[in-house]
Amino acid sequence: MRQKIVAGNWKMNNDKAETKALIKGIKKAIKKLSLKNTRVIISPSYINLSAAIKKADNSKIEVAAQNMHQAKNGAYTGEISADMLKSINIETVIIGHSERREYFNETDSILAEKMDAVLANGLEAIFCFGEKLEERKSDNHFAVVESQLKNALFHLEAANFKNIVLAYEPVWAIGTGETASPEQAQEMHAFVRETISKKFGKEVADNVSILYGGSVKPANAEEIFSKPDVDGGLIGGASLKAEDFAAIIKAI
Ligand code: PEP
């Protein structure tokens, strides 16, 4: 079933004490919410995942990783494998964030391998994609998004989609304060659902959650989330403040 999801991407922020304090704050701020059919996910840095899981225990907060290497193990200095994540009870991992694509050269074909590794290990992926500013300005945004989906996901099986969440994140809206309008988000989300439907069937498309990411804040969350094909958000900056993150969760 299609789920509502608010996921926080903490990026390279928060040491161990700050991680625990932020989780405490979020727990308190969302305690009274019923959160029916809504998942709340946070993704602290690798080094604090275990502490975060412990701190989020007995709460509605799920803990995800921000990235994962595609190989089972081996000589990949600085990298983290699916087995390592599973060994500390991580079940969800963000794949293909635009910062990974841009600063760490993660290409579509690497991301296809990462998706294979995530799914083969029974993990869930939050798969990110989205166009750059020049691609939108030149009216290529639909073609870019379609090729990102095709290149990283079209080799998969329909059944895999029960473990995939999609996150449309226009690069020009990430961390810039500029947000896609609710209409722009809806237009792209509908296109993504249609693209998934054509390849994997209507049932898969109807059931997959598609999140919007890019400068979502308490002030704009409700309007964006009100759109029929927007099933929640992937939140960067505003997920680092308990009150703001809770306000965004309330807006769903
Ligand atoms: C993100 O990094 O996924 C993101 C959406 O960041 P921000 O909300 O800060 O734009």
Tab-separated table of C-alpha atoms and ligand atoms in Angstrom:
chain	number	residue	atom	x	y	z
A	1	MET	CA	0.000	0.000	0.000
A	2	ARG	CA	1.134	3.519	-0.794
A	3	GLN	CA	2.500	5.074	2.375
A	4	LYS	CA	2.948	8.646	3.508
A	5	ILE	CA	6.572	9.198	4.461
A	6	VAL	CA	8.523	12.081	5.937
A	7	ALA	CA	12.229	11.281	5.809
A	8	GLY	CA	15.021	13.467	7.149
A	9	ASN	CA	18.405	13.474	5.449
A	10	TRP	CA	20.844	14.749	8.048
A	11	LYS	CA	23.829	14.636	5.667
A	12	MET	CA	27.201	15.295	7.376
A	13	ASN	CA	25.703	16.980	10.430
A	14	ASN	CA	25.477	16.182	14.133
A	15	ASP	CA	27.965	14.415	16.366
A	16	LYS	CA	26.861	11.652	18.722
A	17	ALA	CA	25.516	13.924	21.471
A	18	GLU	CA	23.732	16.129	18.924
A	19	THR	CA	22.249	13.058	17.243
A	20	LYS	CA	20.797	11.837	20.505
A	21	ALA	CA	19.517	15.291	21.449
A	22	LEU	CA	17.800	15.787	18.102
A	23	ILE	CA	16.096	12.396	18.305
A	24	LYS	CA	14.941	13.213	21.821
A	25	GLY	CA	13.494	16.477	20.527
A	26	ILE	CA	11.723	14.826	17.592
A	27	LYS	CA	10.296	12.099	19.823
A	28	LYS	CA	8.869	14.704	22.145
A	29	ALA	CA	7.507	16.838	19.326
A	30	ILE	CA	5.687	13.985	17.561
A	31	LYS	CA	4.614	12.011	20.618
A	32	LYS	CA	0.977	13.011	20.443
A	33	LEU	CA	0.563	12.571	16.684
A	34	SER	CA	-1.374	9.513	15.589
A	35	LEU	CA	0.772	9.017	12.436
A	36	LYS	CA	-1.609	6.539	10.872
A	37	ASN	CA	-0.139	5.260	7.611
A	38	THR	CA	2.709	7.785	7.958
A	39	ARG	CA	6.303	6.744	8.394
A	40	VAL	CA	8.884	8.997	9.989
A	41	ILE	CA	12.473	8.262	8.993
A	42	ILE	CA	15.730	9.953	9.949
A	43	SER	CA	19.147	9.311	8.450
A	44	PRO	CA	22.071	10.299	10.652
A	45	SER	CA	25.674	9.754	9.581
A	46	TYR	CA	27.031	6.193	9.572
A	47	ILE	CA	29.021	6.672	12.714
A	48	ASN	CA	25.934	7.552	14.732
A	49	LEU	CA	23.498	4.979	13.334
A	50	SER	CA	23.806	2.586	16.280
A	51	ALA	CA	23.359	5.373	18.820
A	52	ALA	CA	20.400	6.663	16.825
A	53	ILE	CA	18.723	3.256	16.724
A	54	LYS	CA	19.125	2.924	20.456
A	55	LYS	CA	17.757	6.404	21.082
A	56	ALA	CA	14.827	5.944	18.670
A	57	ASP	CA	13.876	2.622	20.233
A	58	ASN	CA	10.230	2.418	21.269
A	59	SER	CA	9.288	5.393	19.150
A	60	LYS	CA	7.701	5.992	15.775
A	61	ILE	CA	11.043	6.992	14.309
A	62	GLU	CA	12.812	4.684	11.852
A	63	VAL	CA	16.532	5.068	11.240
A	64	ALA	CA	17.976	4.838	7.718
A	65	ALA	CA	21.466	5.083	6.215
A	66	GLN	CA	22.467	7.791	3.742
A	67	ASN	CA	24.401	5.546	1.385
A	68	MET	CA	25.763	2.030	0.909
A	69	HIS	CA	28.449	0.395	-1.234
A	70	GLN	CA	27.330	-2.107	-3.854
A	71	ALA	CA	29.998	-4.754	-3.177
A	72	LYS	CA	29.533	-7.451	-0.568
A	73	ASN	CA	32.848	-6.669	1.116
A	74	GLY	CA	36.486	-6.073	0.200
A	75	ALA	CA	39.087	-3.416	-0.439
A	76	TYR	CA	36.870	-0.334	-0.541
A	77	THR	CA	38.396	1.937	2.060
A	78	GLY	CA	35.872	4.104	3.822
A	79	GLU	CA	32.828	2.295	2.489
A	80	ILE	CA	29.946	0.478	4.201
A	81	SER	CA	28.239	-2.717	3.020
A	82	ALA	CA	24.675	-4.010	3.203
A	83	ASP	CA	25.759	-6.705	5.664
A	84	MET	CA	27.194	-4.053	7.967
A	85	LEU	CA	23.953	-2.076	7.874
A	86	LYS	CA	21.885	-5.201	8.474
A	87	SER	CA	24.081	-6.189	11.391
A	88	ILE	CA	22.969	-3.062	13.259
A	89	ASN	CA	19.320	-3.468	12.179
A	90	ILE	CA	19.192	-0.787	9.508
A	91	GLU	CA	16.442	-1.607	7.018
A	92	THR	CA	16.368	1.438	4.745
A	93	VAL	CA	19.064	3.256	2.776
A	94	ILE	CA	19.038	6.405	0.656
A	95	ILE	CA	20.472	5.741	-2.812
A	96	GLY	CA	21.457	8.252	-5.490
A	97	HIS	CA	21.176	11.510	-3.599
A	98	SER	CA	22.252	14.342	-5.899
A	99	GLU	CA	25.211	15.115	-3.614
A	100	ARG	CA	26.405	11.518	-4.054
A	101	ARG	CA	25.948	11.858	-7.804
A	102	GLU	CA	27.724	15.207	-7.955
A	103	TYR	CA	30.565	15.003	-5.411
A	104	PHE	CA	31.211	11.252	-5.400
A	105	ASN	CA	30.686	10.527	-9.083
A	106	GLU	CA	27.840	8.095	-8.609
A	107	THR	CA	26.644	7.417	-12.131
A	108	ASP	CA	23.368	5.804	-13.166
A	109	SER	CA	25.150	2.491	-13.727
A	110	ILE	CA	26.720	2.538	-10.259
A	111	LEU	CA	23.291	3.356	-8.850
A	112	ALA	CA	21.778	0.416	-10.729
A	113	GLU	CA	24.350	-1.822	-9.000
A	114	LYS	CA	23.589	-0.224	-5.651
A	115	MET	CA	19.875	-0.856	-6.163
A	116	ASP	CA	20.645	-4.512	-6.911
A	117	ALA	CA	22.690	-4.804	-3.727
A	118	VAL	CA	20.049	-3.079	-1.588
A	119	LEU	CA	17.260	-5.286	-2.893
A	120	ALA	CA	19.255	-8.533	-2.889
A	121	ASN	CA	19.900	-7.922	0.788
A	122	GLY	CA	16.249	-7.398	1.606
A	123	LEU	CA	16.756	-3.728	2.382
A	124	GLU	CA	14.546	-0.851	1.281
A	125	ALA	CA	15.863	1.940	-0.954
A	126	ILE	CA	14.838	5.563	-1.033
A	127	PHE	CA	15.941	6.215	-4.594
A	128	CYS	CA	16.638	9.886	-5.397
A	129	PHE	CA	16.635	11.531	-8.795
A	130	GLY	CA	15.986	14.964	-10.255
A	131	GLU	CA	17.127	17.448	-12.840
A	132	LYS	CA	19.660	20.276	-12.578
A	133	LEU	CA	18.711	23.907	-13.111
A	134	GLU	CA	20.049	24.097	-16.660
A	135	GLU	CA	18.139	20.945	-17.558
A	136	ARG	CA	14.888	22.487	-16.337
A	137	LYS	CA	15.638	25.792	-18.053
A	138	SER	CA	16.209	23.995	-21.331
A	139	ASP	CA	12.955	22.071	-20.825
A	140	ASN	CA	14.754	18.742	-20.563
A	141	HIS	CA	13.600	17.875	-17.049
A	142	PHE	CA	11.185	15.123	-18.056
A	143	ALA	CA	13.743	13.474	-20.341
A	144	VAL	CA	16.445	13.655	-17.657
A	145	VAL	CA	14.222	12.143	-14.974
A	146	GLU	CA	12.993	9.447	-17.349
A	147	SER	CA	16.553	8.430	-18.185
A	148	GLN	CA	17.587	8.406	-14.500
A	149	LEU	CA	14.685	6.064	-13.748
A	150	LYS	CA	15.342	3.885	-16.793
A	151	ASN	CA	19.069	3.564	-16.208
A	152	ALA	CA	18.924	2.709	-12.510
A	153	LEU	CA	15.579	0.929	-12.123
A	154	PHE	CA	14.242	-0.518	-15.357
A	155	HIS	CA	16.248	-3.738	-15.082
A	156	LEU	CA	14.410	-4.561	-11.831
A	157	GLU	CA	11.292	-6.677	-11.365
A	158	ALA	CA	7.866	-5.248	-10.514
A	159	ALA	CA	7.996	-7.153	-7.214
A	160	ASN	CA	11.069	-5.169	-6.153
A	161	PHE	CA	8.964	-2.052	-5.833
A	162	LYS	CA	7.562	-3.120	-2.513
A	163	ASN	CA	11.049	-2.218	-1.246
A	164	ILE	CA	11.503	1.003	-3.188
A	165	VAL	CA	10.495	4.547	-2.313
A	166	LEU	CA	11.085	7.185	-4.970
A	167	ALA	CA	12.251	10.707	-4.132
A	168	TYR	CA	12.047	13.436	-6.746
A	169	GLU	CA	14.598	16.058	-5.786
A	170	PRO	CA	15.194	18.799	-8.339
A	171	VAL	CA	18.848	19.700	-7.778
A	172	TRP	CA	18.107	23.425	-8.104
A	173	ALA	CA	15.821	23.218	-5.061
A	174	ILE	CA	18.139	21.320	-2.713
A	175	GLY	CA	19.543	23.496	0.038
A	176	THR	CA	18.901	26.619	-2.030
A	177	GLY	CA	15.752	27.872	-0.328
A	178	GLU	CA	14.079	27.659	-3.716
A	179	THR	CA	11.259	25.129	-3.818
A	180	ALA	CA	9.481	23.603	-6.773
A	181	SER	CA	5.962	24.972	-6.783
A	182	PRO	CA	3.325	22.457	-5.704
A	183	GLU	CA	2.211	22.387	-9.344
A	184	GLN	CA	5.737	21.657	-10.614
A	185	ALA	CA	6.091	18.881	-8.029
A	186	GLN	CA	2.716	17.375	-8.921
A	187	GLU	CA	3.458	17.555	-12.640
A	188	MET	CA	6.738	15.661	-12.226
A	189	HIS	CA	5.346	13.151	-9.718
A	190	ALA	CA	2.475	12.339	-12.091
A	191	PHE	CA	5.018	11.881	-14.892
A	192	VAL	CA	7.126	9.562	-12.725
A	193	ARG	CA	4.085	7.498	-11.762
A	194	GLU	CA	3.104	7.257	-15.420
A	195	THR	CA	6.646	6.203	-16.386
A	196	ILE	CA	6.638	3.498	-13.703
A	197	SER	CA	3.157	2.420	-14.764
A	198	LYS	CA	4.180	1.988	-18.404
A	199	LYS	CA	7.122	-0.214	-17.468
A	200	PHE	CA	5.957	-2.081	-14.358
A	201	GLY	CA	2.165	-1.801	-14.468
A	202	LYS	CA	-0.507	0.321	-12.840
A	203	GLU	CA	-0.565	-1.581	-9.573
A	204	VAL	CA	3.129	-0.952	-8.943
A	205	ALA	CA	2.752	2.713	-9.914
A	206	ASP	CA	-0.307	3.216	-7.714
A	207	ASN	CA	1.427	1.677	-4.720
A	208	VAL	CA	4.861	3.251	-4.901
A	209	SER	CA	5.416	6.248	-2.629
A	210	ILE	CA	6.934	9.255	-4.364
A	211	LEU	CA	8.480	11.851	-2.062
A	212	TYR	CA	9.342	15.411	-2.952
A	213	GLY	CA	12.632	16.904	-1.739
A	214	GLY	CA	14.015	20.397	-2.111
A	215	SER	CA	13.753	23.132	0.535
A	216	VAL	CA	10.609	21.751	2.155
A	217	LYS	CA	9.869	23.794	5.274
A	218	PRO	CA	6.990	24.101	7.731
A	219	ALA	CA	5.706	27.055	5.691
A	220	ASN	CA	5.382	25.201	2.375
A	221	ALA	CA	4.978	21.540	3.367
A	222	GLU	CA	1.203	21.428	3.578
A	223	GLU	CA	0.649	22.823	0.106
A	224	ILE	CA	3.204	20.491	-1.476
A	225	PHE	CA	1.868	17.436	0.393
A	226	SER	CA	-1.691	18.273	-0.649
A	227	LYS	CA	-0.930	17.268	-4.229
A	228	PRO	CA	-2.319	13.850	-5.150
A	229	ASP	CA	0.921	12.287	-6.386
A	230	VAL	CA	3.112	13.671	-3.602
A	231	ASP	CA	3.288	11.072	-0.832
A	232	GLY	CA	5.602	12.925	1.502
A	233	GLY	CA	8.995	14.534	1.610
A	234	LEU	CA	12.712	13.991	1.855
A	235	ILE	CA	13.843	16.826	4.054
A	236	GLY	CA	17.380	18.167	4.402
A	237	GLY	CA	17.943	21.396	6.333
A	238	ALA	CA	14.568	21.467	8.068
A	239	SER	CA	15.078	17.932	9.418
A	240	LEU	CA	17.878	19.234	11.646
A	241	LYS	CA	15.476	21.143	13.908
A	242	ALA	CA	13.058	19.034	15.897
A	243	GLU	CA	10.271	21.620	15.828
A	244	ASP	CA	10.535	22.194	12.079
A	245	PHE	CA	10.696	18.488	11.294
A	246	ALA	CA	7.692	17.843	13.526
A	247	ALA	CA	5.772	20.679	11.865
A	248	ILE	CA	6.469	19.109	8.457
A	249	ILE	CA	5.280	15.730	9.745
A	250	LYS	CA	2.103	17.387	11.029
A	251	ALA	CA	1.543	18.867	7.571
A	252	ILE	CA	1.203	15.509	5.900
B	1	PEP	C1	18.008	16.895	0.528
B	1	PEP	O1	19.201	17.033	0.704
B	1	PEP	O2	17.556	15.772	0.239
B	1	PEP	C2	17.149	18.053	0.643
B	1	PEP	C3	15.940	17.991	0.165
B	1	PEP	O3	17.692	19.162	1.264
B	1	PEP	P1	16.938	20.530	1.642
B	1	PEP	O4	15.616	20.150	2.259
B	1	PEP	O5	17.840	21.221	2.589
B	1	PEP	O6	16.731	21.280	0.373
